mmCIF file of C-alpha atoms and ligand atoms in Angstrom:
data_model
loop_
_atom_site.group_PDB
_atom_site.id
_atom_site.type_symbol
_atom_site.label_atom_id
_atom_site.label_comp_id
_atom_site.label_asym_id
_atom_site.label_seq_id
_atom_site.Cartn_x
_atom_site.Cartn_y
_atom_site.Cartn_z
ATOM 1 C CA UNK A 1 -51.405 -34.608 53.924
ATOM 2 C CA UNK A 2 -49.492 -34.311 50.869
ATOM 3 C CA UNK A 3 -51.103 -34.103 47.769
ATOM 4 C CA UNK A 4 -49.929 -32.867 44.423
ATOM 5 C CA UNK A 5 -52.422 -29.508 44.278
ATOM 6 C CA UNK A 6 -53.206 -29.476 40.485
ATOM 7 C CA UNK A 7 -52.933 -25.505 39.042
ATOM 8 C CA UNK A 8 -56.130 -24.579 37.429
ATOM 9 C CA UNK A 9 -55.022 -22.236 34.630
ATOM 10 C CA UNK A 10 -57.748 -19.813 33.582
ATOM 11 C CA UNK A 11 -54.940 -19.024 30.571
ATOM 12 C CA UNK A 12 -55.166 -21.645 29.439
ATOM 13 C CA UNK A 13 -58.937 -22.375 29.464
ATOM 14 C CA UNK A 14 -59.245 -18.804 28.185
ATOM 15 C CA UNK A 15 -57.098 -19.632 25.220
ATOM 16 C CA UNK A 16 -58.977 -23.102 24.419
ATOM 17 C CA UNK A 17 -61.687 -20.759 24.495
ATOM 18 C CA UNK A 18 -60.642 -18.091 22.024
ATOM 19 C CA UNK A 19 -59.381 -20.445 19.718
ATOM 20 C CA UNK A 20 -62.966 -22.171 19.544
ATOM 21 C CA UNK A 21 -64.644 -18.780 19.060
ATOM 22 C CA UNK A 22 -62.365 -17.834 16.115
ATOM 23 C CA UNK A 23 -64.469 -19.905 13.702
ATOM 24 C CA UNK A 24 -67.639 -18.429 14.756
ATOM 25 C CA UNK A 25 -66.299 -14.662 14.696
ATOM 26 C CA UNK A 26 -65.204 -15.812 11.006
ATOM 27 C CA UNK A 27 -68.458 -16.257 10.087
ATOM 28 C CA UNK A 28 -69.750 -13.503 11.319
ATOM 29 C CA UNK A 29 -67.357 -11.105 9.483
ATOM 30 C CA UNK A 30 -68.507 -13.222 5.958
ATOM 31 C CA UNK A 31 -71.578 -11.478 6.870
ATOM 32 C CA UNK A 32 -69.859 -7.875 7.475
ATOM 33 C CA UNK A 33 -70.558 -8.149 10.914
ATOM 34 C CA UNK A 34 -67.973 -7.413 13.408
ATOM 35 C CA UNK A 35 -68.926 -8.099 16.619
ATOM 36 C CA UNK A 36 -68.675 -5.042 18.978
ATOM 37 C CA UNK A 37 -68.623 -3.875 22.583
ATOM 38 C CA UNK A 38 -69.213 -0.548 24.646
ATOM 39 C CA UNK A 39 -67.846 -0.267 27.467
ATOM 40 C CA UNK A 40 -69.299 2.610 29.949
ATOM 41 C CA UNK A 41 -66.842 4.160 32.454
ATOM 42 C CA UNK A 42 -67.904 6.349 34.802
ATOM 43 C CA UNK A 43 -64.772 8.184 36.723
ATOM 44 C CA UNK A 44 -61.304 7.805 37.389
ATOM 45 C CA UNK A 45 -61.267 3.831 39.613
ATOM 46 C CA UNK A 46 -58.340 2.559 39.713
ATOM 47 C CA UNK A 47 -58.961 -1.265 39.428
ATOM 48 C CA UNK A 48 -62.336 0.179 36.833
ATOM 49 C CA UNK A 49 -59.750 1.555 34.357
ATOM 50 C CA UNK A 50 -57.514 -1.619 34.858
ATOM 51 C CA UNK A 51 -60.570 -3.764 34.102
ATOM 52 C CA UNK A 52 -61.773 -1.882 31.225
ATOM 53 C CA UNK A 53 -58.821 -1.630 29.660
ATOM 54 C CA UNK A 54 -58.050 -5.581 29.650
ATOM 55 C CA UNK A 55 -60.941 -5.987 28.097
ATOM 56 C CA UNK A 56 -60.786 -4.018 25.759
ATOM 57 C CA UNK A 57 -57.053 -4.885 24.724
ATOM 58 C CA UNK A 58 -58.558 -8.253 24.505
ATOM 59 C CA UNK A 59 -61.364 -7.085 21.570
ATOM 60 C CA UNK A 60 -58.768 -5.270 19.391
ATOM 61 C CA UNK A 61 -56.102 -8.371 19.547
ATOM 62 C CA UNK A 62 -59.442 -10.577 17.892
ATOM 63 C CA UNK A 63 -59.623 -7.885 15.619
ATOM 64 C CA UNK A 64 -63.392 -7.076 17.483
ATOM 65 C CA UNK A 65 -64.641 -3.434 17.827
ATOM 66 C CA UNK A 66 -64.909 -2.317 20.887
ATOM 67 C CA UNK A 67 -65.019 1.337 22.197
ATOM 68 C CA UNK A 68 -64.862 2.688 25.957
ATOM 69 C CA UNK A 69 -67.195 6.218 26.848
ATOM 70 C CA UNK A 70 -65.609 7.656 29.518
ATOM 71 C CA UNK A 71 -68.023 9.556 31.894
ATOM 72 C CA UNK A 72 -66.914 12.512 34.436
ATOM 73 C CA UNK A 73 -67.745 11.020 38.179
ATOM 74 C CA UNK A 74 -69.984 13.506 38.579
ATOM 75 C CA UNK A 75 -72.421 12.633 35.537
ATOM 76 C CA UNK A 76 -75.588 12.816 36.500
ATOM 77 C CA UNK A 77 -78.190 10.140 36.308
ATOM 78 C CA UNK A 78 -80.603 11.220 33.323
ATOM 79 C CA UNK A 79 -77.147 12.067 31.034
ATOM 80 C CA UNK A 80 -75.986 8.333 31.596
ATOM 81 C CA UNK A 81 -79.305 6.787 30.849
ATOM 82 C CA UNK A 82 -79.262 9.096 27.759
ATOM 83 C CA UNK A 83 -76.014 8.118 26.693
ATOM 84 C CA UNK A 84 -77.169 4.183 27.097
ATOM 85 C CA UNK A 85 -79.851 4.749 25.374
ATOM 86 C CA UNK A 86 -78.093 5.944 22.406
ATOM 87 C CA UNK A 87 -75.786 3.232 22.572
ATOM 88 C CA UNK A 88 -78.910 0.756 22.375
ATOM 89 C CA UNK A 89 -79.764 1.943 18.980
ATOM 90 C CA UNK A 90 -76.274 1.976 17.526
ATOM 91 C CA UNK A 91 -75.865 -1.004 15.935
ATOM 92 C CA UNK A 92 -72.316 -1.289 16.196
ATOM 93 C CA UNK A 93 -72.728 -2.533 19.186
ATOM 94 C CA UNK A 94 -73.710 -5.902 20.221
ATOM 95 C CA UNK A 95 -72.562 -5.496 23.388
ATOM 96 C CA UNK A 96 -72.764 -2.910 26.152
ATOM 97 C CA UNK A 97 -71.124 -2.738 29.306
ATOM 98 C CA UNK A 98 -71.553 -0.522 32.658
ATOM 99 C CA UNK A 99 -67.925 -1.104 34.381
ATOM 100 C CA UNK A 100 -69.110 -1.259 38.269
ATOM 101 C CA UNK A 101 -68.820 -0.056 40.771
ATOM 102 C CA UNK A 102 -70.988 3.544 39.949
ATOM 103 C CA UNK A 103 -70.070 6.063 41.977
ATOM 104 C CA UNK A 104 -72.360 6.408 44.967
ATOM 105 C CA UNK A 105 -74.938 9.298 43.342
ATOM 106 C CA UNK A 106 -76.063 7.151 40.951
ATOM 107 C CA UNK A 107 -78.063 4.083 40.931
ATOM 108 C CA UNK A 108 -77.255 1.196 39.643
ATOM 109 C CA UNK A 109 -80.266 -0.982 39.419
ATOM 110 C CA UNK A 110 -81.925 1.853 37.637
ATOM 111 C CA UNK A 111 -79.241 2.110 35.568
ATOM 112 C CA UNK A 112 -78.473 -1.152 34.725
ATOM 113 C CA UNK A 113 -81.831 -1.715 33.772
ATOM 114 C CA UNK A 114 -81.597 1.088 30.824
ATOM 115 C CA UNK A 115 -79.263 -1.651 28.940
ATOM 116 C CA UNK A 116 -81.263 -3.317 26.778
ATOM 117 C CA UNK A 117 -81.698 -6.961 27.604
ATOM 118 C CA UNK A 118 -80.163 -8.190 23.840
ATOM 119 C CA UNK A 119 -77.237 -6.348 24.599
ATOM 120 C CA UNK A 120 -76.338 -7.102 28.425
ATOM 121 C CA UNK A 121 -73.714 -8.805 27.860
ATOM 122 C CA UNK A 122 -72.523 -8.558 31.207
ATOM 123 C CA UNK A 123 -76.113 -10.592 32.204
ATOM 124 C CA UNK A 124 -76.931 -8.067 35.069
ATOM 125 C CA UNK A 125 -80.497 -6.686 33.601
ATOM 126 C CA UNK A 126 -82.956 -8.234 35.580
ATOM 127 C CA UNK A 127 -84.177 -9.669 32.634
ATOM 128 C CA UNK A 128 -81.278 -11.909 31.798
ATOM 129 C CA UNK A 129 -81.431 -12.682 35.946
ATOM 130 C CA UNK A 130 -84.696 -13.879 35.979
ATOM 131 C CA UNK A 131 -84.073 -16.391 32.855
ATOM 132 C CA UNK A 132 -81.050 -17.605 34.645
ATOM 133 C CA UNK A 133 -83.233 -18.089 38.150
ATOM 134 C CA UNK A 134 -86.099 -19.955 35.681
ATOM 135 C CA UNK A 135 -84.196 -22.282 34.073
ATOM 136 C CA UNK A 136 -83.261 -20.584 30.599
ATOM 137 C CA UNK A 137 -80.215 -18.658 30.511
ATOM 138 C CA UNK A 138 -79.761 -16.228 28.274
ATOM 139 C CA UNK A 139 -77.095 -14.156 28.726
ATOM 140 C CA UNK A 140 -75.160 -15.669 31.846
ATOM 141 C CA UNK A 141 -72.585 -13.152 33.805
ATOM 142 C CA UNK A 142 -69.017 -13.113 33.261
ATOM 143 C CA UNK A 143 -67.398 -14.662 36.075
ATOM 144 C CA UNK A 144 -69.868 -17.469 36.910
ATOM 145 C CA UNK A 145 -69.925 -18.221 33.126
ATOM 146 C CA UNK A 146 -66.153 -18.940 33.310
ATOM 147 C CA UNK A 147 -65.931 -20.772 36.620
ATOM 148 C CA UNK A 148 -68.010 -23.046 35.115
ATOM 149 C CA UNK A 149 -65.909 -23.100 32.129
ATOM 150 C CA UNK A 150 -63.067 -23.718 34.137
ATOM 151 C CA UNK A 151 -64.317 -26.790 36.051
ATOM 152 C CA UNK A 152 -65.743 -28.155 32.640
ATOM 153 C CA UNK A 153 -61.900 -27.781 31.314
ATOM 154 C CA UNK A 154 -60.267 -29.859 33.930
ATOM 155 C CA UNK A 155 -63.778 -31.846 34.209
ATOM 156 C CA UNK A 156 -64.193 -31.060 37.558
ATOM 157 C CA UNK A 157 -67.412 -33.317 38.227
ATOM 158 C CA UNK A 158 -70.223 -31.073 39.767
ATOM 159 C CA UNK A 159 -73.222 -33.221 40.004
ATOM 160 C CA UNK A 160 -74.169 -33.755 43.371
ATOM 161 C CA UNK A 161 -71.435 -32.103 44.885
ATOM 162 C CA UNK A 162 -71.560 -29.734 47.337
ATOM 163 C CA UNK A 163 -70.388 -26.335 46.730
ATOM 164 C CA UNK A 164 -69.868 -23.600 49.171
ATOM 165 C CA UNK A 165 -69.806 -20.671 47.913
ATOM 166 C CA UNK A 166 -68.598 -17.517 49.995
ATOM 167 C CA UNK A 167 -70.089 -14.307 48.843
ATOM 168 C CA UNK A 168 -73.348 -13.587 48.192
ATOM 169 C CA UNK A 169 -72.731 -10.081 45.204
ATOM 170 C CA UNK A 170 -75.335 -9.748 42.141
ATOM 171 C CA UNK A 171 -71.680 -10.325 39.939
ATOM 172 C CA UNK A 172 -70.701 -13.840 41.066
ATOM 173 C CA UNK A 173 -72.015 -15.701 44.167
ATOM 174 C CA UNK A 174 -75.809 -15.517 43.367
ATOM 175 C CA UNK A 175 -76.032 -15.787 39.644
ATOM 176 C CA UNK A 176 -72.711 -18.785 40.217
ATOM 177 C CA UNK A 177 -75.520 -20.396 43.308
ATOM 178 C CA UNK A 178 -78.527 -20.225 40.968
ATOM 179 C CA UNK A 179 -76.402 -21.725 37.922
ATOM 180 C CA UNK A 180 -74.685 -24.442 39.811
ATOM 181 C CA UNK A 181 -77.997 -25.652 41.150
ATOM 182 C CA UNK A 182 -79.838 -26.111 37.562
ATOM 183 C CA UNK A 183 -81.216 -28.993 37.001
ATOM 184 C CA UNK A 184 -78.983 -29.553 33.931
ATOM 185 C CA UNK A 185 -75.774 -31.329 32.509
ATOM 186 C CA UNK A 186 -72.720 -29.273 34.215
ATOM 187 C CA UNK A 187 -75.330 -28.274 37.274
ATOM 188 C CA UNK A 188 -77.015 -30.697 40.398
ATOM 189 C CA UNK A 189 -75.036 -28.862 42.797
ATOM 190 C CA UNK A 190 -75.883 -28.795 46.696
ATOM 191 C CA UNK A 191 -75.128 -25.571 47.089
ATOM 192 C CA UNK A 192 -74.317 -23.497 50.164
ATOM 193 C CA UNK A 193 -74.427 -19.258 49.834
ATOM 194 C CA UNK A 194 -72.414 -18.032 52.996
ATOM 195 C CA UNK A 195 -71.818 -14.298 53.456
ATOM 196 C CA UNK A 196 -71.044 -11.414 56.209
ATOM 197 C CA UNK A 197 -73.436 -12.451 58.649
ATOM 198 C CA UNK A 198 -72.557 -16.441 58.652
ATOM 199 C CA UNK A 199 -71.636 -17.312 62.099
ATOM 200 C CA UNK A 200 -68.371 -19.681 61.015
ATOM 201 C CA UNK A 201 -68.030 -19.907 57.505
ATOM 202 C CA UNK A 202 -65.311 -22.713 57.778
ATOM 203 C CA UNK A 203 -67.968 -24.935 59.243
ATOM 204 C CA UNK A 204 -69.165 -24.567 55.924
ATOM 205 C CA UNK A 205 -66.078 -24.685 53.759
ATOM 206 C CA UNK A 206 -64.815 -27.702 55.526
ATOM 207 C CA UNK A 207 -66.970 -29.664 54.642
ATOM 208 C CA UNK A 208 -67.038 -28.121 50.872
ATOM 209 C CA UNK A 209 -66.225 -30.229 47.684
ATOM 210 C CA UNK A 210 -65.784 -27.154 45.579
ATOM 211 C CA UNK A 211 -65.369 -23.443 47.432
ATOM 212 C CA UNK A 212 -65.932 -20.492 45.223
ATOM 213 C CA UNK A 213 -64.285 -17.392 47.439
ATOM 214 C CA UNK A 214 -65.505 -14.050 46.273
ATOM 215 C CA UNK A 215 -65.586 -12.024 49.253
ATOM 216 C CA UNK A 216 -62.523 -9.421 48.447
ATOM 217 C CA UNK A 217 -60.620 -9.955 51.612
ATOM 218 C CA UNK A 218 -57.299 -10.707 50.897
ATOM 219 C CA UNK A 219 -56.094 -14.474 51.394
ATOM 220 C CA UNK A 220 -58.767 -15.519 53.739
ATOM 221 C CA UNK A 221 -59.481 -19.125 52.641
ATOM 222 C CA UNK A 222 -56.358 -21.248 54.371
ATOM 223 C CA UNK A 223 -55.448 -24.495 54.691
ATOM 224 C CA UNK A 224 -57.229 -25.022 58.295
ATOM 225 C CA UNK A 225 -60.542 -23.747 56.532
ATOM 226 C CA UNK A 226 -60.807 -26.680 53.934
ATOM 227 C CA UNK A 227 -61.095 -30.342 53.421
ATOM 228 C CA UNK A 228 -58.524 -32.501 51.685
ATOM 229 C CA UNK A 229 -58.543 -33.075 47.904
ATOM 230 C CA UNK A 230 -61.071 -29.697 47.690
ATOM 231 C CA UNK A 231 -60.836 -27.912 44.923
ATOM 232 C CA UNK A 232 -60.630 -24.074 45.210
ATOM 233 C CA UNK A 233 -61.992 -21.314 42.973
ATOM 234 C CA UNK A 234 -60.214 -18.039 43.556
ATOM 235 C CA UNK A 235 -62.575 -15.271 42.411
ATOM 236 C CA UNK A 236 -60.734 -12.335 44.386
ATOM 237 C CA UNK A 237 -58.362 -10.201 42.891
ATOM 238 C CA UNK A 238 -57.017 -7.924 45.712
ATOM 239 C CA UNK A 239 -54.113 -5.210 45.690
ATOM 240 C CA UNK A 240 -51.850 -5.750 48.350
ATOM 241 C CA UNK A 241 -49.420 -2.808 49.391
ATOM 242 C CA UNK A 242 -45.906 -2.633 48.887
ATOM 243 C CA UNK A 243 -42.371 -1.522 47.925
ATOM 244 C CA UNK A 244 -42.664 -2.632 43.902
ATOM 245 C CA UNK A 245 -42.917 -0.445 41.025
ATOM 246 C CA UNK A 246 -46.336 -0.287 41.045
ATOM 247 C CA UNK A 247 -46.745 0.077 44.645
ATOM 248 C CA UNK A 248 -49.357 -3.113 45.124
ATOM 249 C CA UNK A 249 -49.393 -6.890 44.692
ATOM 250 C CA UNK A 250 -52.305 -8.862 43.889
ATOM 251 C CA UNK A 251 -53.586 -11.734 46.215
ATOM 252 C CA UNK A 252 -56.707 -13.604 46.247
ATOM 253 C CA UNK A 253 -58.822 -14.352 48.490
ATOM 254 C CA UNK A 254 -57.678 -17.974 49.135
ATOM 255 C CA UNK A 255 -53.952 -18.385 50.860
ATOM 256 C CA UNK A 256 -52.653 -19.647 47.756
ATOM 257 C CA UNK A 257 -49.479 -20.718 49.332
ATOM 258 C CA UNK A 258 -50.832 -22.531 52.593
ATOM 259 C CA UNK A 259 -53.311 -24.662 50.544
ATOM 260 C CA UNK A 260 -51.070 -26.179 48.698
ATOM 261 C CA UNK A 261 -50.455 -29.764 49.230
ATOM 262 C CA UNK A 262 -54.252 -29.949 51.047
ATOM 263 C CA UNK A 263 -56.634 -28.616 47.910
ATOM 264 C CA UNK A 264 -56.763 -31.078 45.119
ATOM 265 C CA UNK A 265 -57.369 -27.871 42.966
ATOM 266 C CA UNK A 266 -56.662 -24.392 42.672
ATOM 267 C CA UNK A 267 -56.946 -21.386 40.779
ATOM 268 C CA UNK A 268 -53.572 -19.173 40.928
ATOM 269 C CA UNK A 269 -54.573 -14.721 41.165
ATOM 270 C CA UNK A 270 -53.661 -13.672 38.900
ATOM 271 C CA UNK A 271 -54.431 -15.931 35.857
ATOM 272 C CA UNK A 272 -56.523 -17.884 37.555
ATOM 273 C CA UNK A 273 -60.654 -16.764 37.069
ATOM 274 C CA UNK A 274 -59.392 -13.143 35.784
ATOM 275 C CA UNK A 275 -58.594 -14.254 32.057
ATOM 276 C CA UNK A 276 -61.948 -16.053 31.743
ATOM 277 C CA UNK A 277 -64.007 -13.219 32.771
ATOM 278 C CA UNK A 278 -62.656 -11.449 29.883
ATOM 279 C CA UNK A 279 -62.909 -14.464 27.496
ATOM 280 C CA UNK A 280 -66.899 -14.554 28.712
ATOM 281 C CA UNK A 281 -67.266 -11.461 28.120
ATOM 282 C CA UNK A 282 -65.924 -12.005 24.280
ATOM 283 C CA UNK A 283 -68.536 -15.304 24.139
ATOM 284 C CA UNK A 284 -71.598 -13.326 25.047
ATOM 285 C CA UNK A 285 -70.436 -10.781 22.600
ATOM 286 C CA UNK A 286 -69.976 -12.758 19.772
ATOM 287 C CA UNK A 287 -73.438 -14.616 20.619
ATOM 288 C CA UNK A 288 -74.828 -11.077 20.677
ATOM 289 C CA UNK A 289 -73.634 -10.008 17.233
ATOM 290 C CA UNK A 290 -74.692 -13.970 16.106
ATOM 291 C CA UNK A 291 -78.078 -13.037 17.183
ATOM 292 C CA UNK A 292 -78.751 -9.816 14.955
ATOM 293 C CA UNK A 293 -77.950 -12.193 11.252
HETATM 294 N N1 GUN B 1 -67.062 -5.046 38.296
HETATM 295 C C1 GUN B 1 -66.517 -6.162 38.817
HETATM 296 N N2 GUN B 1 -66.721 -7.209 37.996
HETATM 297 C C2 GUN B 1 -67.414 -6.753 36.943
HETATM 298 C C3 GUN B 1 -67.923 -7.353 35.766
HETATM 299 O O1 GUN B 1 -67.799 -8.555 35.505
HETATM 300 N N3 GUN B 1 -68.581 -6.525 34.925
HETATM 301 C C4 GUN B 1 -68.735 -5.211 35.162
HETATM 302 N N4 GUN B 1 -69.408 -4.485 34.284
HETATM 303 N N5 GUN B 1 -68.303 -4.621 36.249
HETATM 304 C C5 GUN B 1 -67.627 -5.382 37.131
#
């Protein structure tokens, strides 16, 4: 048990990416259309702010628009929708997205469903779910859309491979189980959803070609959990206390360190899945603006 573990760079997928969309964003701004995002913040989250503010960053450096609205915590429900709303008929923006998690008080099916289905570029209206579960994606969420970018990259074969997945969240596992099973190119999965109440996950992830973790608990996917040659997609970004500047470290949710050697493939935290949310996030945007010429 010795193998070279090959680093799966989501910076460097991300920039492959960028560099392919700069064409396209060209031609949109021959047509005086700059593609734009909002980005809806509600309170003061840590890791939210963080987040937002990445992507953001991201927009101005491709000389996008983008704009956050920054809600008090204690917005109530009708004022958000109203604000959304208003958003939906500017048509600066292509793009809208509701940073989650909401705080508790509100809810976020009801709200997420007040972003209008041409602008979700986050793909969480039930809309853009249901063409994903059919067959005919539309807009695809961020993370899923990038894991999949990721394995295309390093052409990671998928096709009748079986994929355990562990998480089971409206943001990555189920949207990432419905798209890897598609009956399409870059799809054919077997795929395997475990969660909380599986009895022994590793059952499951040892006998995994692919494992996508996306749990959020800090470096649980070791060595002893996984077969050799695997390749591992490292979806968690978790802060880790202690005596730094900043006070936290990030981990994943895979033990980087003890996997190495064992996985074929892995995805480093950071700069692993991370960048290529963000980069998604950019593609649906720009396919948004493309839409409205
Ligand atoms: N919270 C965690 N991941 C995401 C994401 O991809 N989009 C939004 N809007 N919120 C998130």
């Amino acid at each position: 048990m010795n193998i070279d573990t090959k680093i799966l760079s989501g910076k460097e997928v991300a920039t492959f990416v960028y560099r392919n969309l700069e064409a396209k964003i060209g031609d949109l701004k021959k047509e005086d259309v700059i593609p734009g995002l909002a980005a809806v913040l509600v309170g003061e989250d840590p890791g939210s702010k963080v987040y937002v503010r990445s992507k953001t960053r991201r927009f101005n450096k491709l000389g996008l628009l983008s704009e956050t609205f920054l809600f008090p915590a204690d917005i109530d429900e009708g004022s958000l929708i109203h604000e959304i709303q208003m958003l939906n008929e500017n048509s600066n923006f292509h793009g809208i997205l509701v940073q989650l998690p909401l705080p508790k008080h509100l809810n976020e099916k009801k709200v997420l469903h007040e972003v209008l289905p041409q602008k979700d570029v986050d793909g969480f209206h039930t809309e853009n779910l249901g063409l994903l579960t059919a067959g005919y994606p539309r807009y695809v969420p961020c993370t899923p859309k990038g894991i999949l970018e990721i394995l295309k990259y390093y052409e990671i074969l998928i096709e009748g491979k079986h994929v355990v997945i562990v998480g089971r969240s409206n943001i990555v596992g189920r949207p990432l189980s419905i798209l890897l099973g598609l009956k399409r190119k870059f799809g054919n999965a077997t795929v395997t959803v475990c969660h909380s109440r599986t009895p022994d996950i590793s059952e499951h992830t040892k006998r995994a070609d692919i494992i996508i973790a996306a749990v959020g608990v800090p470096q649980m996917i070791g060595a002893d959990m996984i077969k050799e040659g695997s390749t591992l997609i490292d979806v968690g970004i978790n802060r880790v206390k202690d005596d730094s500047e900043n006070g936290y470290h990030l981990v994943g949710d895979v033990d980087f360190q003890s996997v190495l050697g064992k996985a074929g493939a892995v995805t480093p935290v950071p700069g692993g899945v991370g960048p290529m949310t963000i980069a998604m996030l950019v593609a649906n945007t720009v396919e948004a603006a493309s839409r409205t010429i």
